[in-house]
């Protein structure tokens, strides 16, 4: 902890907060930090980031800048490294305290309790704290608990017309045993999904958005966005489905009494539109009214259940017996216990596909997560309890009706016979009824297998079952009418798709999506007017199953990634059960309707592809991000176990770009041949004059990190697949040494050093010249290959970008020194850097039918050949013809050419045009020799061939100077560079790119100025870019298969 001295201050004077501004202001005034002043007190201090530290605290027995843990320090946290409310930064604790006006802000209000939690709940406390004093507080939004908000809502959505109209028929077809198996199989899927929902919803604070929010924050915006859109649409169409179910029931009642409004089809439309309009009015009245309506529907369904159960124990009348009801009978139960398949749908999976939609609806509570008091408690508890009670109701209903009603009955009172009458077949004969005729002719109108209204017939009062059907359909329609806008509103606010933001606006204390309600209403009315939903219904079921599959996969994926952030408080889940649930959900999709499953997958893939293409700028800490890290880590560690082989050699480049936007041509050149192939790492050396004076600058290190993010975003915007790293050093060479030694990870380490040519070496400081050549020597010492790039117009464009470059990094004193940038004070703004104008370079344009000329003068292991070959494989360079030039003797030109062609063919590089340079050792022109002599003249010692000891004494303090003896010894090598430059200008003046093997200066024997004179002479006055490439003398090409 950063401790502060304890002053002698009377406790009575302390009435508020201690801040850094108070401390600094008192120190500057020459007073002690806590000396009381007239008219001052602790609460009069100016607010700063450290406003939650208190002067009067006695927690630790002394005053401290550190603060105790508090809720607001973690609320609204986003990414790693974001500033937290009230918590001091590391610089505040570690560095010298200095006032920083740019960081002053309004403090969070005092936290009243020692644990930092406000009295009225965390969110309310923060909102009040950030509000203006004296402002009228807004009314509290309506929030629901787990019973009203989740359990009842889910139960109503799970119960539907299938419960009343199809479950008795399924029991007759499959028998009680297999019906229970169908129910339990369906419930297994929904229970596993419920457990997955519980785990996800308890892994952090859940906001509004329901299923979309859970999936998108777990798996990321790609899958979350696609599921959110189709899930909202599916709910909107489901409103129409349930409303039409209600309208059909009302239409049937009207038909029975000959009271049709117009005709059967139009009656459905009229009743449906009126019904959905009334439901919309209930929804617009607010969540409180909607919840009251749901409770009313719930009570109606409970009364209908009780009515049915009472009816099963009431002795059967003659009319009911004629329809197959005989109260509880063991032999009826035994007969109905086994299956009796009938009709085209008479199969296990056929009946399963009919029943399964009645087990869905478990997401109704999660879909209004924003309206729950505590979603982390309400969603798990309410969802699982709803699944339990609805499952029990299904099991009880199938068992009771299977023990009371026979499969076939005529409904005619004339079919009563004496018990034991001859010619009577079937179980009803023992009860005094003969249904043999209609059973054999399959013309029975009643019985479990024939009469869908068996529950109404069994019940004590039939109209109550009709009321239950009304309650089930209307409650499901109302739940979907509320769910669709809530999910869609969250999706609109995230702005993953265009043209939908208009519907995201909320109104009132509950932020009701009025526009979303109207859109859902329009969609529902549109499908109600179709009045034929048999075609769209399977697609809706598949959309819901898609959601189940992805919720289960989200839970599995978050668990398997082992992310430290996956810490759900709900522990009763299994990642393997979640994976099983996801797989089964996909299988059921195809079992229900295979073509609808394909359509659902097609829509999901299309929406997924759109989000992947757009790449929205969101960061939700999804399990996909954790998975990417896991995969990268596992592959990187696994790569360490792989032995290196020449066939798998890849040019992994450490590119000394400085700030990458300063040298875009260098970035584009390396990025072209490393993209999707090998490692590219952009290195930058931040030069600080004296490390002992680094202390003040370290306070700018967080801004340096922001700039690193900006450089990375700049590379991403330029579509360069590369990393960026920087180091702080006293000079360029020591910084590059750090990069060479420390860059990379495991086998993912650079093996080539790429840097720009130092154009200003003649006018630069001698030490920078020594450093530049020393960097090349260091690279060879560490077994790196070296690639130096020179362009006629230069590489550094920092002058052009001066208006756009952020002040945190100033260009170095000599802009062409390779990589360095001076550390300077300023304000980091990575967004400005990432959004600046992108400079175009030659490596971004198509080269046409030019040539890439390779001068393979010395055998460096093949790197001089490999880089142009990789460049030629790219689309922009594909039409370029590659020519290879090698030195040779005039009297052996054919033999040497055949030898090189044979070697290149074994390398399989596709280089067929080979030129022998017989005149490479000719003497250059006198004017060019003279120019070279003039080039090195300022750097000569002019010692007159004195002995070595005298020369060393004269060279004391200026090691870059060239002695007369060194000029004489290296004369032939110097003239060769002059001659090579003449050849380059003769043969390659119109080339797109020149790659040449440069000479190597022997360390300690070749002065840096002489070596730079060689490179200058070799590459001067050339229009195309020239790449001076030298491998580390180890093979990078092979013609063997092993």
mmCIF file of N, CA, C and O in Angstrom, residues 120 123-141 509:
data_model
loop_
_atom_site.group_PDB
_atom_site.id
_atom_site.type_symbol
_atom_site.label_atom_id
_atom_site.label_comp_id
_atom_site.label_asym_id
_atom_site.label_seq_id
_atom_site.Cartn_x
_atom_site.Cartn_y
_atom_site.Cartn_z
ATOM 1 N N UNK A 120 -30.022 1.114 -1.248
ATOM 2 C CA UNK A 120 -31.151 0.803 -2.126
ATOM 3 C C UNK A 120 -30.772 -0.103 -3.271
ATOM 4 O O UNK A 120 -31.405 -0.121 -4.287
ATOM 5 N N UNK A 123 -27.540 -0.742 -8.287
ATOM 6 C CA UNK A 123 -27.850 0.110 -9.433
ATOM 7 C C UNK A 123 -28.511 1.399 -8.977
ATOM 8 O O UNK A 123 -28.146 2.492 -9.396
ATOM 9 N N UNK A 124 -29.473 1.268 -8.086
ATOM 10 C CA UNK A 124 -30.165 2.464 -7.641
ATOM 11 C C UNK A 124 -29.208 3.414 -6.969
ATOM 12 O O UNK A 124 -29.268 4.623 -7.146
ATOM 13 N N UNK A 125 -28.292 2.857 -6.163
ATOM 14 C CA UNK A 125 -27.333 3.699 -5.467
ATOM 15 C C UNK A 125 -26.468 4.476 -6.408
ATOM 16 O O UNK A 125 -26.209 5.660 -6.222
ATOM 17 N N UNK A 126 -25.986 3.832 -7.451
ATOM 18 C CA UNK A 126 -25.115 4.518 -8.398
ATOM 19 C C UNK A 126 -25.875 5.572 -9.177
ATOM 20 O O UNK A 126 -25.371 6.654 -9.436
ATOM 21 N N UNK A 127 -27.109 5.222 -9.568
ATOM 22 C CA UNK A 127 -27.868 6.202 -10.329
ATOM 23 C C UNK A 127 -28.143 7.438 -9.505
ATOM 24 O O UNK A 127 -28.030 8.561 -9.969
ATOM 25 N N UNK A 128 -28.485 7.251 -8.220
ATOM 26 C CA UNK A 128 -28.727 8.410 -7.383
ATOM 27 C C UNK A 128 -27.455 9.190 -7.160
ATOM 28 O O UNK A 128 -27.458 10.418 -7.100
ATOM 29 N N UNK A 129 -26.340 8.472 -7.035
ATOM 30 C CA UNK A 129 -25.079 9.152 -6.775
ATOM 31 C C UNK A 129 -24.688 10.033 -7.934
ATOM 32 O O UNK A 129 -24.136 11.112 -7.750
ATOM 33 N N UNK A 130 -24.963 9.554 -9.163
ATOM 34 C CA UNK A 130 -24.548 10.313 -10.326
ATOM 35 C C UNK A 130 -25.580 11.366 -10.719
ATOM 36 O O UNK A 130 -25.376 12.150 -11.623
ATOM 37 N N UNK A 131 -26.723 11.366 -10.061
ATOM 38 C CA UNK A 131 -27.743 12.340 -10.394
ATOM 39 C C UNK A 131 -27.443 13.703 -9.807
ATOM 40 O O UNK A 131 -26.580 13.884 -8.963
ATOM 41 N N UNK A 132 -28.200 14.669 -10.249
ATOM 42 C CA UNK A 132 -28.016 16.018 -9.755
ATOM 43 C C UNK A 132 -28.749 16.173 -8.433
ATOM 44 O O UNK A 132 -29.833 15.649 -8.236
ATOM 45 N N UNK A 133 -28.180 16.928 -7.483
ATOM 46 C CA UNK A 133 -28.851 17.130 -6.205
ATOM 47 C C UNK A 133 -30.149 17.893 -6.395
ATOM 48 O O UNK A 133 -30.230 18.846 -7.158
ATOM 49 N N UNK A 134 -31.140 17.461 -5.661
ATOM 50 C CA UNK A 134 -32.413 18.159 -5.722
ATOM 51 C C UNK A 134 -33.302 17.741 -6.863
ATOM 52 O O UNK A 134 -34.421 18.193 -6.975
ATOM 53 N N UNK A 135 -32.806 16.878 -7.775
ATOM 54 C CA UNK A 135 -33.617 16.468 -8.909
ATOM 55 C C UNK A 135 -34.648 15.447 -8.465
ATOM 56 O O UNK A 135 -34.354 14.567 -7.662
ATOM 57 N N UNK A 136 -35.875 15.539 -8.973
ATOM 58 C CA UNK A 136 -36.920 14.579 -8.622
ATOM 59 C C UNK A 136 -36.524 13.200 -9.102
ATOM 60 O O UNK A 136 -36.150 13.009 -10.262
ATOM 61 N N UNK A 137 -36.615 12.239 -8.209
ATOM 62 C CA UNK A 137 -36.248 10.877 -8.581
ATOM 63 C C UNK A 137 -37.319 10.288 -9.477
ATOM 64 O O UNK A 137 -38.513 10.506 -9.277
ATOM 65 N N UNK A 138 -36.882 9.504 -10.481
ATOM 66 C CA UNK A 138 -37.820 8.876 -11.400
ATOM 67 C C UNK A 138 -38.521 7.727 -10.695
ATOM 68 O O UNK A 138 -37.968 7.101 -9.798
ATOM 69 N N UNK A 139 -39.769 7.413 -11.093
ATOM 70 C CA UNK A 139 -40.480 6.297 -10.455
ATOM 71 C C UNK A 139 -39.761 4.983 -10.730
ATOM 72 O O UNK A 139 -39.182 4.784 -11.782
ATOM 73 N N UNK A 140 -39.817 4.113 -9.741
ATOM 74 C CA UNK A 140 -39.150 2.819 -9.863
ATOM 75 C C UNK A 140 -39.840 1.978 -10.938
ATOM 76 O O UNK A 140 -41.072 1.903 -10.988
ATOM 77 N N UNK A 141 -39.085 1.318 -11.816
ATOM 78 C CA UNK A 141 -39.716 0.433 -12.800
ATOM 79 C C UNK A 141 -40.304 -0.794 -12.125
ATOM 80 O O UNK A 141 -39.893 -1.186 -11.027
ATOM 81 N N UNK A 509 -40.941 4.163 -17.560
ATOM 82 C CA UNK A 509 -40.013 3.725 -16.512
ATOM 83 C C UNK A 509 -39.467 2.328 -16.771
ATOM 84 O O UNK A 509 -38.407 1.984 -16.277
#
